[in-house]
Amino acid sequence: MPGRKIIKAKNFFEEDFIESLAEVPVEKIESWGADTKLNIVGKPIPRVDGYDKVSGTAKYTFDIKLPHLTYAKILHSPLPHAKIKSIDTRQAKKAPGVLYILTHENCPPIKWWRVTFLFDPHVRNEGDEVACVVATSEKCAEDALKLIKVEYEALPFVIDPEKAMQTDAPRLYDAGNILGGGPSKYARGDVEKGFAEADFIVEDTISTQVEVHNPTEPFCSVVNWDGDQLTVWDSTQTIFGVRSSVAGALEIPESHVRVIKKYMGGGFGSKLEGGKYTVIAAIISREIGRPVKIYFNRKQMNLNAGNRPDSVQKLKAGAKKDGTLTALSHYSHAAVGAHPSGGGCSWPLRAIYKCPNVKVEEYSVMINAGRARPFRAPGHVQGTVGLESIMDELAEKAGLDPLEFRLKNYAEVDPVSNQPYTTKRLREAYLRGSAAIGWNERQNPAGSQPGPVKIGIGMATQIWWGGGGPPAYVTMKMSGDGSVEVLCGTQDIGTGTYTFMAQIAAEVLEIPMEKVTPILGDTAACPYGPTSGGSMTAPSVAPAVRDAAEQMKAKLISGAAALLEVPETELQYKNGVITSIKDAKKTIKIDNIVRRMRLGTLVTTGAREANPVGYQINSFGTQFAKVAVDTETGKVTVLKIVAAHDIGRVLNKMTLENQFHGGIIQGLGFALMEERVIDPNTGLVLTKNLHDYKVPLLLDTPEIEVIIVSDHDPLISNMGVKGIGEPAMIPTPAAITNAVYNAIGVRIKSLPITPDKVLMALQG
Ligand code: MOS
């Protein structure tokens, strides 16, 4: 800057000084744990991307416009199971605007899900891809689809998993319909001995339905080739996953594929893998030399974009008179759809309660329907409904309060690994949550209230992993004006990643948040960042942001020491200004340091450190539901949910509560209304739109109270944060199920709890 006095530092303007600066050992300058007084992290700070979202200026994949853009539409199998005998595209090719048609006849045999192909002439569910038309407009592509003539040989289909498991069932694959040929098993202790020791035993079958993700924003890609470099804009939870999937399918180097995602309207697990649609668009784009846009409509989202598999859970539980669990056994099968995917749901049963004797057997069964995918706490949501139903039944049989019964079987160490937890504050969650819902005022016995509308209270427990871990890298750049960019190749799927990254950088560097710009979702610009799944983004990325910021602070202090000619140990960093402790006149602002270093930009890279060895990392929580059941109409209204959780440290109270609201509402939908329905006579899906597939709306939303009982998990990382996306949903359906029982005194054993089931149950 003109007129400013140049502070002479030794060799400052020499290249070797810059070199030596880079070699300054990086140390943690200042401790910044949960015990330090915090001013930004943890606070309910509005999202940094809030304006873009509410003003409509946020660019989603769908909004990407490129010169000469073309439009792809996919022809889907209208049958649940068939062989394509012939496919005639001659007329469609001549239709106005049509540029290219891809089918199994002209597509390379690209393997998909290991057992099928990008285009497979053996279609195994309604919605499987048959052809793709690319045209100059959407209308032209849609019109041309109707001109493709396909001759199918219809095959016998199976949609009932129990039938699909039988040896004479129609086979989807030569190897049979049971994934892996048999059940996945787990056992500890001696379950028969455990049941023999029990004073009380209950057995029951609990089933849950297929739930479809239905994120607000459908699947969408825009692809463009520039020579042999492919750019993909995709609505995805995993930019690096899409990159490797696309590069692998096309047999090109991953470095030739750039995947970009700035904003997206949810995924819930459906977008944790690269999609066929993206590869199809890329193949055609390369053929025609023009960019291609492809997206799913709502019908396709309901048919072919994944789902939570159903479950039939046969449970048996035994306890002593005093409530001590002696044995738990769990048999289940899940229909995972037409292509391989896992359907196990027993983890909560294995891991929540202290129980020496456990036996599990679970089948994942393929049927002629859309393939399952991970869905917000895969297995745990449905498994918790099963476990917590049987726990309530057992408590009642033993004459114990359901909460006391759970406290009696509290696991002090992980029952699966016998390792200690890094932290576990579930007991506190039980106590505070039960107080907030008014547990002691609930009716006892169940269903004893007079009048047609009965109020019930129920509870359930949650366990999840969500401790995060490496690899996650963050690059931080500080410019000469003191502004900071924070880059990470993860993605914000709507959870608040942009915001907490800015918060952490601002807090460590003690600068206003407005000075920080987070940059995510670009494989070419950002260092590797994790998939946004498993509630792992914040616990993996937040520590890397802190690490990068602390390294930045260390570099700034080194720079200040050289410039001020004061040893680093005699410098104090405060609010972005570095000052000599001994001589207050020796002071410099951090942006000035960057300018004077003539580097233009100061860069650091932070990394997520490994998790501690010998510990089990889990999040814990409990939810209490209060419901009103109208015994004349069968309608269940959820009045209140109290969510009390141990999720380590809170990064942002506002986005945290957003996540809980979303998870609880989604859990309410699973408990009461969401269900994919297939016509058993035709094998066709009946719920292909948001009229027939019911999701909860604002009027269904109860009062929600969120209680966080944890402040920090000092063992897991320098941020002590555990994930919350999945924990928020896991216990909700089970708590509602138990509350309905408490209200009416009859247990509904199959979700969703629709009015017809309530009325039937009441009539015995
Ligand atoms: Mo989640 S099922 O890890 O998006």
Coordinates of C-alpha atoms and ligand atoms in Angstrom, one line a residue, residues 213 237 267-272 373-378 464 493 532-535 726, ligand 1:
H213 CA -36.8 -41.4 -0.7
Q237 CA -24.2 -36.9 -2.2
G267 CA -30.9 -37.2 -1.3
F268 CA -31.5 -39.1 1.9
G269 CA -29.2 -41.9 0.6
S270 CA -30.7 -42.3 -2.8
K271 CA -27.8 -40.2 -4.2
L272 CA -24.9 -42.1 -2.6
R373 CA -30.6 -48.2 -1.6
P374 CA -29.3 -46.7 1.6
F375 CA -32.0 -44.6 3.2
R376 CA -31.4 -42.3 6.2
A377 CA -30.1 -44.8 8.8
P378 CA -30.3 -47.9 6.6
W464 CA -25.8 -44.8 15.3
I493 CA -26.8 -31.9 0.7
S532 CA -22.2 -37.1 2.5
G533 CA -23.6 -40.2 4.1
G534 CA -23.7 -42.0 7.3
S535 CA -24.0 -38.8 9.3
E726 CA -29.6 -40.1 10.7
Ligands
MOS1 MO1 -27.5 -41.6 4.2 S1 -28.5 -43.3 3.9 O1 -26.0 -42.1 4.7 O2 -27.7 -40.5 3.0

